[in-house]
Amino acid sequence: MNIQKTLIDWYIVNKRDLPWRNTTDPYSIWLSEIILQQTQVAQGLPYYTSFVSNYPTIFDLADADESDVLKLWQGLGYYSRARNLHTSAQYIATELNGVFPKTFSEIIKLKGVGDYTASAIASFCYNEKTAVIDGNVYRFLSRFYGIYTPITGGKGFKEFKAIAQNLIETVDPATFNQAIMEFGARQCKPKTPDCTVCPFSSDCVAFQKEEINCLPVKLKALKVKKKFFNYIVILSEDNTTIVEQRQGKGIWQNLYQFPLIETDTAANYETVLKAVKALNYVESETLELSLYNTTDIVHKLSHQHLYTKFWIVTVNGTLPEGVPFNKVPTFPVPILIGNFIENFNF
DNA sequence: AATTCGGGGTT
DNA sequence: AACCCAGAATT
């Protein structure tokens, strides 16, 4: 059968009308592809709209403060995408005079752009025949051809890239890449796909062998760590609190938070009280400590579960570095903090 | 090659 | 609870 034609015919009938499909402007396509990395369309769509509206051109994005970019990104996760997006915008605006690179090999040099994103931009904007390999493509190809090579290693990537690249050679690359991804996302779904209405069912190896649920093969077993976070929300006499920017390389880099005390196990009142006094923000004689949430808020991330307590510290006196309550919601924060701020209602 | 990086949706 | 998402950078 003609796989490419079948995919494209299916796509023409079933495709969603998405804003980045109505343009070939590389800035818009780039923006959408960064947002959609490891992110479902429904979740990314409002962020795309927001970014296009706030930063209509790459120069607007380049001129923005990083904190403003992170604020717009708040809640989407994988914040290095936002930082790299901003860095690359500044690079293109200043070093390349605002002209977006036009080939796969140039595009992939941008920070935050790997093989998938470079292939997407090069094909969608410049009609270059570079096949995209994402989770959808892995799933469809592994099932259709019955390929059990794990997709989690370099060997798997090379094998599937070669297959997809061979398929794209004879067709319109933009339409093909869109079609194969949309097919994987909407028809060849991870769980319980409706193979009775699939145009490939008679030729699909996995379907014929009843092994749809075995493919694609992934080897990684991710282990989830438990962490215990204690956020210290200080309330001063003149209605300010302490908000800090996260430093270092780990999670939520450059986002803001209340002073954090991390413990090895669930913290008790005495432990936190001692740690709060060591923070040096407040005179130890004047503070009052109370636990805000009686049961831990469990914030679940891919690799860690954060058992979180918010502690309220009221102090007599003022905070030299204090942030006025009404400014607290303007900082870019992880959604764990954002939910607290919304609930606490400073 | 293995690990890290978010948050939300689906089953 | 497990799995997945229009992956990339770091170790």
XYZ file of C-alpha atoms (C1' of nucleotides) in Angstrom:
368
model
C 0.000 0.000 0.000
C 0.981 3.644 -0.420
C 1.610 4.658 3.157
C 2.278 8.299 2.417
C -0.875 8.760 0.357
C -2.984 6.976 2.946
C -1.617 9.191 5.706
C -2.086 12.393 3.744
C -5.595 11.460 2.586
C -6.539 10.708 6.190
C -4.978 13.984 7.298
C -6.881 16.107 4.792
C -10.160 14.771 6.165
C -9.315 14.601 9.860
C -6.877 17.405 10.614
C -7.549 19.911 13.345
C -7.578 23.573 12.460
C -4.680 24.890 14.527
C -3.275 28.421 14.283
C 0.288 27.343 13.467
C -1.036 25.385 10.505
C -2.215 28.569 8.836
C 1.229 30.132 8.537
C 4.721 29.437 7.253
C 6.274 32.265 9.251
C 9.331 30.687 10.901
C 8.991 32.707 14.101
C 5.427 31.487 14.613
C 6.298 27.898 13.710
C 9.362 27.928 15.953
C 7.303 29.309 18.828
C 4.648 26.638 18.399
C 7.166 23.809 18.164
C 9.014 24.813 21.330
C 5.719 25.120 23.200
C 4.560 21.727 21.947
C 7.663 19.803 23.022
C 6.404 17.118 25.428
C 3.168 19.073 25.622
C -0.252 18.195 24.293
C -1.886 20.542 21.815
C -4.767 21.366 24.149
C -2.358 22.461 26.871
C -0.037 24.437 24.593
C -2.632 26.251 22.514
C -3.498 29.072 24.962
C 0.208 29.672 25.586
C 0.849 29.970 21.860
C -1.930 32.524 21.544
C -0.572 34.438 24.497
C 2.994 34.545 23.182
C 1.981 35.635 19.693
C -0.176 38.348 21.206
C 2.446 39.598 23.681
C 5.433 39.194 21.347
C 4.199 39.603 17.754
C 7.732 39.557 16.316
C 11.006 37.950 17.265
C 12.312 41.415 18.172
C 9.555 41.851 20.738
C 10.542 38.554 22.322
C 14.221 39.445 22.214
C 13.578 42.779 23.920
C 11.533 41.264 26.764
C 12.845 40.640 30.259
C 13.432 36.984 31.027
C 11.105 37.182 34.024
C 8.287 38.392 31.791
C 8.879 35.500 29.402
C 8.890 33.065 32.313
C 5.698 34.637 33.648
C 3.933 33.987 30.342
C 5.340 30.452 30.415
C 4.149 29.865 33.981
C 2.314 26.562 34.343
C 3.619 25.011 31.125
C 6.639 23.317 32.691
C 10.098 22.518 31.334
C 11.095 26.121 31.852
C 14.439 25.737 30.091
C 12.335 25.924 26.928
C 11.339 29.480 27.801
C 14.874 30.498 28.725
C 16.315 28.966 25.545
C 13.535 30.529 23.469
C 14.444 33.932 24.838
C 18.185 33.380 24.367
C 17.699 32.222 20.780
C 15.412 35.162 20.012
C 18.118 37.553 21.167
C 20.705 35.680 19.107
C 18.586 35.830 15.942
C 17.601 39.463 16.494
C 21.117 40.731 17.060
C 23.521 38.313 15.370
C 21.320 37.347 12.417
C 19.566 40.717 12.003
C 16.258 39.063 12.751
C 16.510 36.636 9.855
C 15.546 33.127 10.923
C 17.964 30.391 9.727
C 16.567 28.565 6.721
C 18.051 25.064 6.706
C 17.884 22.064 9.037
C 21.609 22.172 9.756
C 21.468 25.872 10.672
C 18.187 25.679 12.590
C 19.373 22.810 14.790
C 22.195 24.983 16.089
C 19.686 27.122 18.003
C 19.467 26.494 21.728
C 16.461 24.372 22.595
C 16.162 22.991 19.071
C 16.946 19.324 18.473
C 16.380 16.953 15.588
C 12.593 16.962 15.898
C 12.125 20.726 16.076
C 14.675 21.474 13.360
C 12.959 18.962 11.083
C 9.553 20.468 11.805
C 10.624 24.054 11.102
C 12.687 23.174 8.023
C 9.838 21.195 6.488
C 6.931 23.458 7.452
C 8.620 26.745 6.553
C 11.113 25.875 3.826
C 9.833 22.604 2.353
C 13.016 20.759 3.254
C 12.651 16.978 3.205
C 13.533 16.267 6.804
C 11.359 13.724 8.583
C 10.129 14.472 12.090
C 10.516 11.795 14.745
C 8.329 12.369 17.773
C 6.285 10.151 20.050
C 3.463 9.933 17.520
C 5.764 8.884 14.682
C 7.476 6.247 16.815
C 4.119 4.793 17.741
C 2.675 4.593 14.235
C 5.806 3.273 12.535
C 6.635 0.734 15.235
C 3.113 -0.664 15.073
C 2.668 -0.582 11.323
C 5.993 -2.298 10.597
C 6.066 -4.340 13.796
C 9.400 -2.935 14.948
C 10.460 -3.897 18.450
C 13.645 -1.864 18.620
C 13.376 0.251 21.796
C 12.666 3.881 20.955
C 14.521 5.012 24.071
C 18.015 4.600 22.632
C 20.060 6.040 19.799
C 19.713 2.842 17.782
C 15.950 3.170 17.740
C 16.074 6.801 16.744
C 18.365 6.105 13.794
C 16.256 3.208 12.623
C 12.959 5.121 12.723
C 14.495 8.272 11.315
C 15.759 6.308 8.318
C 12.324 4.801 7.706
C 10.510 8.129 7.971
C 13.153 9.865 5.884
C 12.698 7.274 3.160
C 8.929 7.835 3.218
C 9.189 11.611 2.961
C 11.472 11.650 -0.071
C 8.667 11.290 -2.630
C 5.991 13.560 -1.132
C 5.342 17.081 0.076
C 7.384 17.150 3.288
C 5.295 19.668 5.228
C 2.051 17.818 4.630
C 3.622 14.424 5.282
C 5.173 15.455 8.590
C 1.919 17.024 9.747
C -0.045 13.993 8.600
C 2.050 11.313 10.305
C 2.067 13.207 13.606
C -1.645 13.951 13.503
C -2.368 10.337 12.679
C -0.333 9.164 15.650
C -1.972 11.672 17.936
C -5.580 11.112 16.892
C -5.944 7.652 15.376
C -2.925 5.548 16.405
C -3.290 6.539 20.061
C -1.230 5.031 22.911
C -4.126 3.227 24.569
C -7.214 1.646 23.128
C -6.971 2.967 19.565
C -10.055 2.177 17.495
C -8.352 -0.013 14.915
C -11.696 -0.939 13.334
C -11.771 2.445 11.603
C -8.033 2.608 10.807
C -7.100 2.762 7.114
C -3.950 0.727 7.854
C -5.539 -2.124 9.796
C -5.186 -4.740 7.069
C -1.475 -3.998 6.642
C -0.589 -3.122 10.228
C 1.732 -5.806 11.623
C 0.954 -5.032 15.248
C -2.789 -5.117 14.636
C -2.623 -8.419 12.743
C -0.547 -9.943 15.552
C -2.729 -8.336 18.228
C 0.284 -6.603 19.702
C -0.838 -3.003 19.461
C -0.457 -2.651 23.216
C 3.162 -3.903 23.120
C 4.416 -1.168 20.813
C 6.380 0.987 20.800
C 8.950 -0.633 23.102
C 10.371 1.619 25.805
C 13.027 0.520 28.239
C 13.254 3.308 30.761
C 11.642 2.761 34.122
C 11.527 6.065 35.829
C 12.012 6.191 39.550
C 10.165 8.808 41.533
C 11.914 10.465 44.441
C 10.107 11.855 47.440
C 11.076 15.313 48.625
C 9.842 17.362 51.554
C 9.438 21.076 50.927
C 8.640 23.713 53.538
C 7.863 27.143 52.130
C 8.149 30.027 54.563
C 5.591 32.764 53.941
C 6.591 35.769 56.009
C 4.006 38.452 56.748
C 5.394 41.774 57.923
C 3.684 44.601 59.763
C 3.655 46.732 56.619
C 2.202 44.011 54.364
C 5.295 42.659 52.639
C 6.775 39.185 52.278
C 10.000 37.599 51.089
C 10.177 36.238 47.539
C 13.433 34.811 46.237
C 14.664 33.770 42.804
C 15.759 30.150 42.536
C 19.432 29.904 41.721
C 21.514 27.036 40.423
C 20.816 24.431 37.791
C 18.001 22.267 39.065
C 14.262 22.357 38.764
C 12.450 25.681 38.208
C 15.658 27.536 37.410
C 15.222 31.326 37.610
C 11.650 31.109 38.842
C 10.645 32.671 42.150
C 9.467 31.177 45.429
C 9.126 31.813 49.131
C 12.163 30.888 51.217
C 12.420 27.105 51.028
C 13.498 24.702 53.750
C 13.965 21.209 52.377
C 14.115 18.310 54.821
C 14.898 14.608 54.466
C 11.623 13.564 56.080
C 8.353 15.275 56.972
C 9.322 18.310 59.034
C 7.886 19.082 62.445
C 7.179 22.446 64.042
C 10.404 22.619 66.074
C 12.622 21.816 63.098
C 11.013 24.474 60.967
C 11.056 27.028 63.780
C 14.780 26.552 64.225
C 15.376 26.796 60.479
C 13.229 29.920 60.168
C 15.222 31.645 62.889
C 18.382 30.812 60.955
C 17.038 32.556 57.841
C 18.060 35.949 59.219
C 15.060 37.699 57.719
C 13.424 38.345 61.060
C 14.291 38.983 64.692
C 13.760 35.628 66.334
C 12.037 37.111 69.385
C 9.188 38.598 67.404
C 8.092 35.831 65.073
C 5.045 33.639 65.218
C 4.980 30.398 63.239
C 1.942 28.438 62.116
C 1.283 25.676 59.622
C -1.007 26.751 56.762
C -2.002 23.402 55.256
C -2.579 20.651 57.781
C -2.160 17.901 55.200
C 0.777 17.962 52.805
C 0.167 19.211 49.301
C 1.633 16.506 47.078
C 2.937 18.070 43.877
C 3.632 15.275 41.409
C 6.304 15.743 38.787
C 7.726 13.195 36.386
C 10.699 12.334 38.588
C 9.735 13.528 42.044
C 6.822 13.888 44.383
C 7.049 17.025 46.462
C 5.393 16.762 49.873
C 4.832 20.408 50.609
C 3.970 22.408 53.711
C 3.376 26.159 53.665
C 4.295 27.858 56.929
C 3.079 31.330 57.877
C 5.450 33.520 59.859
C 4.078 36.765 61.228
C 6.624 39.261 62.457
C 6.595 42.529 64.320
C 8.436 45.061 62.224
C 9.267 45.446 58.559
C 11.343 43.605 55.972
C 14.062 45.620 54.207
C 13.857 43.295 51.169
C 10.117 42.775 51.476
C 7.823 42.493 48.450
C 4.444 44.248 48.842
C 1.592 41.742 48.951
C 0.005 43.122 45.801
C 3.206 42.497 43.825
C 3.474 38.821 44.801
C 1.244 37.545 41.969
C 3.414 39.270 39.353
C 6.420 36.992 39.834
C 6.930 33.926 37.630
C 6.524 30.979 39.962
C 6.083 27.209 39.679
C 2.442 26.227 39.643
C 2.821 24.776 43.149
C 3.514 28.292 44.422
C 1.046 29.868 42.037
C -1.791 27.785 43.408
C -0.892 28.803 46.940
C -0.736 32.504 46.044
C -4.129 32.302 44.389
C -5.620 30.496 47.382
C -3.991 32.617 50.048
C -5.134 35.811 48.387
C -2.544 38.272 49.748
C 23.555 5.739 27.499
C 21.344 7.430 31.422
C 19.408 11.251 33.892
C 17.022 15.506 34.421
C 13.612 18.732 33.409
C 6.702 20.050 34.495
C 2.448 19.778 34.431
C -1.753 17.953 32.802
C -4.661 14.498 30.378
C -6.110 9.549 29.671
C -6.949 5.044 30.923
C -1.133 4.492 39.716
C 0.950 4.127 35.230
C 1.585 6.018 30.945
C 2.035 9.650 27.630
C 2.632 14.151 25.499
C 4.510 17.722 18.201
C 12.022 16.497 23.127
C 16.425 18.653 24.461
C 20.343 19.377 27.390
C 23.350 17.652 30.652
C 25.995 14.195 32.934
